[in-house]
Coordinates of C-alpha atoms in Angstrom, one line a residue:
X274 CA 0.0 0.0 0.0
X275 CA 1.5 3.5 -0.9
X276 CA 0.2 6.6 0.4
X277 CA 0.5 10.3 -1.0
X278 CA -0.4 13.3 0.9
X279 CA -1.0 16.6 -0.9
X280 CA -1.8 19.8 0.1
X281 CA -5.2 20.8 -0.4
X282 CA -6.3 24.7 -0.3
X283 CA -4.4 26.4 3.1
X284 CA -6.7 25.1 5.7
X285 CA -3.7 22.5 6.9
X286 CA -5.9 19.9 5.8
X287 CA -4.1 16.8 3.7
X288 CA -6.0 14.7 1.5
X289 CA -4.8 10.7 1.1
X290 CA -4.9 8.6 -1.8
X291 CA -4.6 4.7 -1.2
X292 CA -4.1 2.1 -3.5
X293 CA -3.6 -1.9 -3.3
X294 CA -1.1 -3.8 -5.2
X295 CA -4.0 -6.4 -5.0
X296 CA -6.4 -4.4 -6.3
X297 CA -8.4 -4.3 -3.1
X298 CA -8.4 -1.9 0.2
X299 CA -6.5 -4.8 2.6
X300 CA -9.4 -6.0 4.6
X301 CA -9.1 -8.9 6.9
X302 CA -10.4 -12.1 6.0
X303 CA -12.8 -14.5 7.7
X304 CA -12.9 -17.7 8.9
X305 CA -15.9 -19.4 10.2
X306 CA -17.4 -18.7 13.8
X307 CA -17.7 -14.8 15.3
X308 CA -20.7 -13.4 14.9
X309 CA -23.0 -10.4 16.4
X310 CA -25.2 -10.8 19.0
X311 CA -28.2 -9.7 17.1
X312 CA -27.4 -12.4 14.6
X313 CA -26.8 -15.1 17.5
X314 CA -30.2 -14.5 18.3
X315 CA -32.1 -14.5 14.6
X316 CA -29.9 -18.0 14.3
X317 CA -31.0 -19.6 17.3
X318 CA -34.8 -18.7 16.6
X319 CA -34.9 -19.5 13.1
X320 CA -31.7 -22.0 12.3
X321 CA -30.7 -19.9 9.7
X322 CA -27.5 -18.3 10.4
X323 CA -24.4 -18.2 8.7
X324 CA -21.8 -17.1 10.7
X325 CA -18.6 -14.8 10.4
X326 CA -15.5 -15.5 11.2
X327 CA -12.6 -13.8 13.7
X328 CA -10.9 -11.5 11.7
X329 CA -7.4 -12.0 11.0
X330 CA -5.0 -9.8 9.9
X331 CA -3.6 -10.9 6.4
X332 CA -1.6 -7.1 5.9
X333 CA 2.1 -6.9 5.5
X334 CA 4.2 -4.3 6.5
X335 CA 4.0 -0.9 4.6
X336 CA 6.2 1.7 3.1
X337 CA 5.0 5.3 2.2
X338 CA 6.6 8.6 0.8
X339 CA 5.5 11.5 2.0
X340 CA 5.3 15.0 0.3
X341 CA 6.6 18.5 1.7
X342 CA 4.8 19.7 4.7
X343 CA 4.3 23.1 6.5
X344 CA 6.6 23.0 9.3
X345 CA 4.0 25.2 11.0
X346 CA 1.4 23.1 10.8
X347 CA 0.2 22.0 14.4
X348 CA 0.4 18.1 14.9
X349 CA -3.2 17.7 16.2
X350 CA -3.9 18.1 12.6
X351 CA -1.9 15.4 11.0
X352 CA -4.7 12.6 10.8
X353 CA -2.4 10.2 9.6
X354 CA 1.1 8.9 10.5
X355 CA 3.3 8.4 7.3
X356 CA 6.1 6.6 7.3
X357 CA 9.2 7.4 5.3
X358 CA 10.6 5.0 2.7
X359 CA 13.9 5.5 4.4
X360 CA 12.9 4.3 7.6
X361 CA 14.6 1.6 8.8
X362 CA 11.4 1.0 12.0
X363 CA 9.3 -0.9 8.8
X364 CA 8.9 -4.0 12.0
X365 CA 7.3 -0.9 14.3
X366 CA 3.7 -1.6 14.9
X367 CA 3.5 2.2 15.5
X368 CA 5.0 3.0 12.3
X369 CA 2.2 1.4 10.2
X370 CA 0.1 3.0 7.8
X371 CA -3.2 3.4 9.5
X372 CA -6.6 4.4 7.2
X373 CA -9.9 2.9 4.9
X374 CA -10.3 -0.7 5.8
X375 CA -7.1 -1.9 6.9
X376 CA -5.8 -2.7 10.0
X377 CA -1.9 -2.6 11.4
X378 CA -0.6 -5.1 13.7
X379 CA -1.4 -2.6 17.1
X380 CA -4.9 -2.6 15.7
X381 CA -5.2 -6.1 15.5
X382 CA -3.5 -6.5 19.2
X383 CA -6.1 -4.1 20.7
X384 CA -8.8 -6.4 18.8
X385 CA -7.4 -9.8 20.4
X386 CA -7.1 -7.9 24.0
X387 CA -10.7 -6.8 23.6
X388 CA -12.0 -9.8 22.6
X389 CA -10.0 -11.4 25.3
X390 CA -11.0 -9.6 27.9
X391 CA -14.6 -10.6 27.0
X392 CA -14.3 -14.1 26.3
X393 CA -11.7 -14.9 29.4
X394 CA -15.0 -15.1 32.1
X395 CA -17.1 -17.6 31.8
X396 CA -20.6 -16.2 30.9
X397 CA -22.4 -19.6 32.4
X398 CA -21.7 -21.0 35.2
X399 CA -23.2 -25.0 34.7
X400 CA -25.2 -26.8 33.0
X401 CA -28.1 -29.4 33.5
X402 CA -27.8 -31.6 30.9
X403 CA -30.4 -35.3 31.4
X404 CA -29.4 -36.5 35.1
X405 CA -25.8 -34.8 35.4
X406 CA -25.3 -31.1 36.2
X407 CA -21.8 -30.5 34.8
X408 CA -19.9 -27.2 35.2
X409 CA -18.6 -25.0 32.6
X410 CA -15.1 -24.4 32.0
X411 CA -15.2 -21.3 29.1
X412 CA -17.2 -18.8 27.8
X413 CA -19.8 -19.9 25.3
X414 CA -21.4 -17.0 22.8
X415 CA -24.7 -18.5 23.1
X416 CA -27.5 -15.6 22.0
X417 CA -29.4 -13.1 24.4
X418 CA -31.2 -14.0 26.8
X419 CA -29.3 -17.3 27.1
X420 CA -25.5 -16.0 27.5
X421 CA -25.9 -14.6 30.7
X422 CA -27.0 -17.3 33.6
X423 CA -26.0 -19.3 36.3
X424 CA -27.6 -22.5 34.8
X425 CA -28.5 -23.4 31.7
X426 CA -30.8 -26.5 30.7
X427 CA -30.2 -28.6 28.1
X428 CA -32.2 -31.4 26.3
X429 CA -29.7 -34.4 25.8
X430 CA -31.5 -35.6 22.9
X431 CA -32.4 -32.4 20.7
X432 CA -29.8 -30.2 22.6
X433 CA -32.7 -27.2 22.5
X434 CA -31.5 -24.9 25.6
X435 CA -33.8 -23.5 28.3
X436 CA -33.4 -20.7 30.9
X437 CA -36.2 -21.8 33.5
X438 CA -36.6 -25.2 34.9
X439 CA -40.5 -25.3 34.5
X440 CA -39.9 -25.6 30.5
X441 CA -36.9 -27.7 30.7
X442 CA -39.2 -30.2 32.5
X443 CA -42.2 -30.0 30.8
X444 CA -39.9 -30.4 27.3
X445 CA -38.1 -33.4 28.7
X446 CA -41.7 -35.2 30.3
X447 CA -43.3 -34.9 27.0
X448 CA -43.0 -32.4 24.3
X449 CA -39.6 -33.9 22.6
X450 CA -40.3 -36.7 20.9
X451 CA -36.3 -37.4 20.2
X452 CA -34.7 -40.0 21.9
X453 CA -31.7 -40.1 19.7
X454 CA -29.4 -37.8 17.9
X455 CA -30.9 -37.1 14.4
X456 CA -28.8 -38.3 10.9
X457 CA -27.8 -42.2 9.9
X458 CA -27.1 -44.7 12.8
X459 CA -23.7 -45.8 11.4
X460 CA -22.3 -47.9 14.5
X461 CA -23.6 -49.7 17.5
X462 CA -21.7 -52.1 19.7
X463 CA -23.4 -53.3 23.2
X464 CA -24.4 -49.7 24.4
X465 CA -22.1 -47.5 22.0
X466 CA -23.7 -46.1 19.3
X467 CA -22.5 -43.6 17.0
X468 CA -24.7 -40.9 14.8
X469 CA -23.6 -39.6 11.6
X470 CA -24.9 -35.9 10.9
X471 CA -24.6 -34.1 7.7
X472 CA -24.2 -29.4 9.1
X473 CA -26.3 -28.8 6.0
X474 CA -29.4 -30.7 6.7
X475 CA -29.0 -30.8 10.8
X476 CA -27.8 -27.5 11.5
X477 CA -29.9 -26.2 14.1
X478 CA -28.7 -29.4 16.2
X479 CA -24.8 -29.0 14.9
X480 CA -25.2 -25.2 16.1
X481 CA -26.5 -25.8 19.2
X482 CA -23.6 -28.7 19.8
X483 CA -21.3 -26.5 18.8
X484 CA -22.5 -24.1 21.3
X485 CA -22.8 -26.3 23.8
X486 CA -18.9 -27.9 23.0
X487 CA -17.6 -24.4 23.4
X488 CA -18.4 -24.5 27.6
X489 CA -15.6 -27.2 27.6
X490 CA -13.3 -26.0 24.7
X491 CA -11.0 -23.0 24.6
X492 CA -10.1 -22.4 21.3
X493 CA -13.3 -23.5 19.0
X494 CA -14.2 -20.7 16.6
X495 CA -16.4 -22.4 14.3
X496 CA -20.7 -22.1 16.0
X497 CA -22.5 -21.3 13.0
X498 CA -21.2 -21.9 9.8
X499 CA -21.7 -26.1 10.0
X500 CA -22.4 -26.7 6.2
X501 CA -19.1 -27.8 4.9
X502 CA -18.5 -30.5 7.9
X503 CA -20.0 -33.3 9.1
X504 CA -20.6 -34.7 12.6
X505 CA -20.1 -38.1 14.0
X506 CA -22.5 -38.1 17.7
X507 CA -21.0 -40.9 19.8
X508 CA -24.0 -41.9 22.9
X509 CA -24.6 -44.7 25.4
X510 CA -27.5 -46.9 24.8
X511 CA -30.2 -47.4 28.0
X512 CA -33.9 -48.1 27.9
X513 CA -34.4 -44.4 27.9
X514 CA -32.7 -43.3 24.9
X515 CA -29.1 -42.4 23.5
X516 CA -27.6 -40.8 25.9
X517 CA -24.9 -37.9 24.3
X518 CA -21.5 -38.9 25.0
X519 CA -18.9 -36.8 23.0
X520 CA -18.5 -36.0 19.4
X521 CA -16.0 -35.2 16.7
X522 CA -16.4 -33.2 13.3
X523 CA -14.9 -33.6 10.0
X524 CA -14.5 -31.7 6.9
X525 CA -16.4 -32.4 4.2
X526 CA -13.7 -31.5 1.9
X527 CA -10.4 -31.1 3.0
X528 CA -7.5 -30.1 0.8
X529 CA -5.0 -31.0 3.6
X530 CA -6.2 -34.4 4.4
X531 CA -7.8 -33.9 8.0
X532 CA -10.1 -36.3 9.0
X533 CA -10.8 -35.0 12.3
X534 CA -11.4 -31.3 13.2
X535 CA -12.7 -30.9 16.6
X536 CA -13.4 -33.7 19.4
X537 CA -14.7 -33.5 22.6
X538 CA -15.5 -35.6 25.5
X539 CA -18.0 -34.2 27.7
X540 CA -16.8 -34.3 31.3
X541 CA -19.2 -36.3 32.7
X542 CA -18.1 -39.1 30.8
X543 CA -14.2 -38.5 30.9
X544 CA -11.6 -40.9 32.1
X545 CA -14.0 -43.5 30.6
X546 CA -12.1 -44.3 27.1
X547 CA -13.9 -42.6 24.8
X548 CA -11.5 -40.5 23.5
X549 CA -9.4 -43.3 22.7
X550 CA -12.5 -44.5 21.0
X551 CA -13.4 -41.6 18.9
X552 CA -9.9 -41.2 17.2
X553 CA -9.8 -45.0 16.3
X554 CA -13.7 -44.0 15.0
X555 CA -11.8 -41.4 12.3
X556 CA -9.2 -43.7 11.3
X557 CA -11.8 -46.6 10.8
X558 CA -13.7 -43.9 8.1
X559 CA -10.4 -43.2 6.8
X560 CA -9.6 -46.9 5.7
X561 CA -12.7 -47.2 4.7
X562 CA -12.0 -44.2 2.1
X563 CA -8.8 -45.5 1.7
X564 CA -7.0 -42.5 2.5
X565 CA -5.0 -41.8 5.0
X566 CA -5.8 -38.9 7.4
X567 CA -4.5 -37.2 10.1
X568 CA -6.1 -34.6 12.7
X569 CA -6.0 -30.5 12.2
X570 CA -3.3 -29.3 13.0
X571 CA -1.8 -27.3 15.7
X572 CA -2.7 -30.0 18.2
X573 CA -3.2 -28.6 21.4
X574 CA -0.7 -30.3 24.0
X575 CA -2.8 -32.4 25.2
X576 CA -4.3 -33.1 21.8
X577 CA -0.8 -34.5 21.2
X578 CA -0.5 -37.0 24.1
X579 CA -3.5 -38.1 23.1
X580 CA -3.2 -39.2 19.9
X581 CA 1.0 -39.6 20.3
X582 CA -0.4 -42.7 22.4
X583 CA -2.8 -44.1 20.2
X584 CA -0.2 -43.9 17.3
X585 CA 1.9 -45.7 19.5
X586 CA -0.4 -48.5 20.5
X587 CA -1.5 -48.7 17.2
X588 CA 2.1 -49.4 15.6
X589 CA 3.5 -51.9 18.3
X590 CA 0.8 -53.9 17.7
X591 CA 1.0 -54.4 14.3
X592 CA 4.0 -55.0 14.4
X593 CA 3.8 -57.4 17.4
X594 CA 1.1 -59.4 14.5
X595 CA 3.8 -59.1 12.1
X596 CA 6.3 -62.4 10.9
X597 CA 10.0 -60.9 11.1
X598 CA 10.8 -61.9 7.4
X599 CA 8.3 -60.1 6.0
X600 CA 9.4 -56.4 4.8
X601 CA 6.7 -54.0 5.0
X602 CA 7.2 -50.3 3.9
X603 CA 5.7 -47.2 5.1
X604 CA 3.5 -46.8 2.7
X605 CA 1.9 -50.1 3.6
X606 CA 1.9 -49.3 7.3
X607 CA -0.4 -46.0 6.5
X608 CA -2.7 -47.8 4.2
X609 CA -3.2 -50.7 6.9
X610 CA -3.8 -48.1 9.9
X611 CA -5.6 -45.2 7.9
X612 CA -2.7 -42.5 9.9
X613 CA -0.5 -40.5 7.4
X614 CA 3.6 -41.4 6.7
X615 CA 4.2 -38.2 8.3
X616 CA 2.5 -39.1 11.5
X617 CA 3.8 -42.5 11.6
X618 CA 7.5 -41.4 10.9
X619 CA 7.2 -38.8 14.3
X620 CA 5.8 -41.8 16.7
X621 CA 8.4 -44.1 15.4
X622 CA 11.0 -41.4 15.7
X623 CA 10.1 -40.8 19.3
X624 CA 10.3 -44.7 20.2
X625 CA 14.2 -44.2 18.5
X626 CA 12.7 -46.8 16.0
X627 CA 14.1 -45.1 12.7
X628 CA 17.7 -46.4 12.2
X629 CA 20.1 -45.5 9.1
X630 CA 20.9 -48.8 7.7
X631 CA 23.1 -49.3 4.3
X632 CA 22.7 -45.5 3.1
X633 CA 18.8 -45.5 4.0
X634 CA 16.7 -45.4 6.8
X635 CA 15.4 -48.4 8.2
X636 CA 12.6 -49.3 11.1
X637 CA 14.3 -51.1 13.8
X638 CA 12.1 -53.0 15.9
X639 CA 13.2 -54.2 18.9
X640 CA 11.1 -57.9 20.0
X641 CA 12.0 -57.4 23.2
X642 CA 10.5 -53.3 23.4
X643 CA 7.5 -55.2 22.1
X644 CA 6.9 -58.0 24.0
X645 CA 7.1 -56.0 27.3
X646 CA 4.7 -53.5 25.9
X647 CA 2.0 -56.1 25.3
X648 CA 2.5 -58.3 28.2
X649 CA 2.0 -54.5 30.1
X650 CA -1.2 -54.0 28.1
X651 CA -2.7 -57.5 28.4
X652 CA -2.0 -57.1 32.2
X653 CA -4.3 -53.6 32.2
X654 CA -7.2 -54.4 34.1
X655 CA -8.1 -51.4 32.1
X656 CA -8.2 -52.1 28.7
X657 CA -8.2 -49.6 25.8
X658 CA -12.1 -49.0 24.1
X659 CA -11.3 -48.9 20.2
X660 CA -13.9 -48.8 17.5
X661 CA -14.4 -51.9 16.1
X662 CA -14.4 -52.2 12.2
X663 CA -16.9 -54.9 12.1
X664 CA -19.8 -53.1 13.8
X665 CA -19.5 -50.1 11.7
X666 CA -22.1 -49.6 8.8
X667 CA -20.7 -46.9 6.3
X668 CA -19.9 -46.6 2.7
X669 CA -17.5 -43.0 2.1
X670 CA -19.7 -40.3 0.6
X671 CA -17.6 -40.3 -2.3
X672 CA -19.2 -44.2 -3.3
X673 CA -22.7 -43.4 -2.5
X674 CA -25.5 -43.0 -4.9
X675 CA -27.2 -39.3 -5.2
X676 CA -30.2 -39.8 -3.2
X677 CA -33.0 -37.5 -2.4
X678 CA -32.0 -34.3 0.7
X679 CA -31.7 -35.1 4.5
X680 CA -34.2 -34.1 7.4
X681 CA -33.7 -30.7 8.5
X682 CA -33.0 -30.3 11.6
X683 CA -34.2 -31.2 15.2
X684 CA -36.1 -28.2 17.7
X685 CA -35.6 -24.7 17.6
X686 CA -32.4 -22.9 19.3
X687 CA -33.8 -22.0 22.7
X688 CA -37.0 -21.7 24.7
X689 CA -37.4 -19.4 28.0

């Protein structure tokens, strides 16, 4: 962006001409998630919202020239700071060209603070959620009147969100007629059963999940905007109905090969194995598409203990199953587990598994390493709860025939 300042008439006044090597006036761009309250509200009545994202800064550093100025001129009428082309400061926030739509790195920094400040208290305090009352850990942008409350009542089946007790019991003794998650059963071992949801024709349901996952996660953007994913509902089975146990979301598209975007246990049922459970779920779709995947990355740190250990379990243990002439390749490892080369080259890394052997490198696998590791997991009283690929009931989208739409989606946003 360049900037001229020219003297117009003797008032002092300076008029500014901008111009974009892009051809545009360097706005931010948006992601999926932030949107106005006013909007919040309109989406949760009607289940028609599309959301905005955060904005982020896509800018670069500036230079500018600036023209001859009055050395009279008083400073309070100097709208604009101009930067010299000489200056060597081009990495000062304070030095950026400031003006029309865009936004320097300072202005961005007092955005973040702001919307730190009000997003850094939780705005609900706990939820009542079937028989469990579960506190909240973050703040949640649900819409006005509902983002400001002490409790907050939530049906387990339709996820519709109450203020007052009196609804939330007369919706639960009669007027929901769900029992179950909406979309395609697609697994169901014992108890477990797992929902597939399609954002475009659920998405007052995926909203208000999304809504509701945000008490528990810190850095989820995405509440609104649910037609380009999908949603896989995992719930425990009783004589009541599917109980809500966690969830993850995937891309419907994804240029990077993610086959897992968000996941979430809900706390009530933590410490149970179900997280274990619903990463083995997306590599079991991903062999079933017969491509490899691999989560969205930055993992969060615990995000990466998580699935450093299933990558682990997963790897000894086929190669525990494995005859020691045989010679497998990478390649063949990743096609077998549905995880990417990448991810499998990191857990073997970390194991000191990867040996350079005859000018290339090798995977050296130790039988002793690996009979110690299964004795320790067959002597588990606990053992690991992994999605079994017989139970599950799902061709890839990709194989299926065109068929007619989906149901919309299940209840309205909230009730008083």
């Amino acid at each position: 962006v360049t900037g001229r300042r020219s003297r117009r008439g003797s008032d002092g006044k300076f008029a500014r001409k901008n111009s974009s090597r892009n051809g545009g006036g360097g706005a931010g761009t948006a992601g999926g998630g932030d949107v106005s309250p006013r909007q919040q509200q309109g989406d949760a009545n009607d289940g028609k919202g599309k959301g905005k994202g955060a904005l982020t800064n896509t800018s670069t550093a500036t230079t500018a020239t600036t023209a001859a100025a009055d050395q009279n001129q008083p400073q309070q009428q100097q709208q604009q700071q101009i930067v010299p082309a000489s200056s060597n400061n081009n990495n000062n926030s304070d030095n950026l060209l400031r003006g029309g739509n865009w936004h320097g790195n300072s202005d961005l920094a007092e955005l973040e603070a702001e919307h730190h400040e009000i997003t850094k208290v939780k705005n609900i305090s706990k939820i009542i959620m079937g028989r469990y009352t579960v506190e909240a850990w973050y703040y949640s942008p649900f819409p006005h009147p509902y983002n400001q409350l002490d409790s907050l009542y939530i049906c387990e089946y339709c996820l519709k969100y109450m203020r007052k007790p009196k609804f939330y019991l007369k919706h639960c003794s009669g007027e929901c007629p769900h029992r179950c998650p909406p979309g395609n059963e697609i697994y169901r071992e014992n108890n477990i059963s797992v929902y597939e949801l399609d954002g475009k024709d659920h998405r007052v349901y995926c909203q208000n999940l999304c809504l509701l996952a945000k008490l528990f996660l810190d850095h989820k953007t995405l509440y609104y905007d649910v037609d380009p994913f999908y949603f896989y509902v995992i719930t425990e089975v009783d004589e009541e109905g599917a109980h809500i146990v966690g969830y993850f979301s995937k891309e419907k598209v994804s240029a990077e090969e993610y086959n897992l975007a968000c996941i979430l246990t809900f706390p009530q049922y933590q410490k149970c194995g179900y997280g274990k459970f619903i990463i083995s779920l997306s590599y079991e779709l991903s062999k079933r598409e017969g491509k490899p995947g691999s989560p969205e990355k930055p993992l969060s740190d615990l995000g990466k203990i998580s699935y450093r250990s299933y990558w682990t379990h997963v790897l000894l243990t086929l190669f525990a199953e494995q005859k020691g002439d045989e010679n497998i390749q990478i390649k063949d490892i990743s096609l077998m587990t549905g995880i990417k080369t990448e991810d499998i080259i990191s857990t073997l890394q970390s194991l000191n598994m990867i040996r350079f052997w005859k000018g290339q490198h090798v995977v050296f696998v130790m039988q002793d390493f690996l009979k110690k590791y299964m004795s320790e997991q067959k002597r588990k009283k606990k053992k690991l709860r992994l999605c079994d690929g017989k139970y599950l009931s799902w061709v890839p989208h990709a194989e299926r025939k065109k068929g007619g739409a989906g149901s919309g989606g299940v209840g309205a946003g909230g009730s008083d």
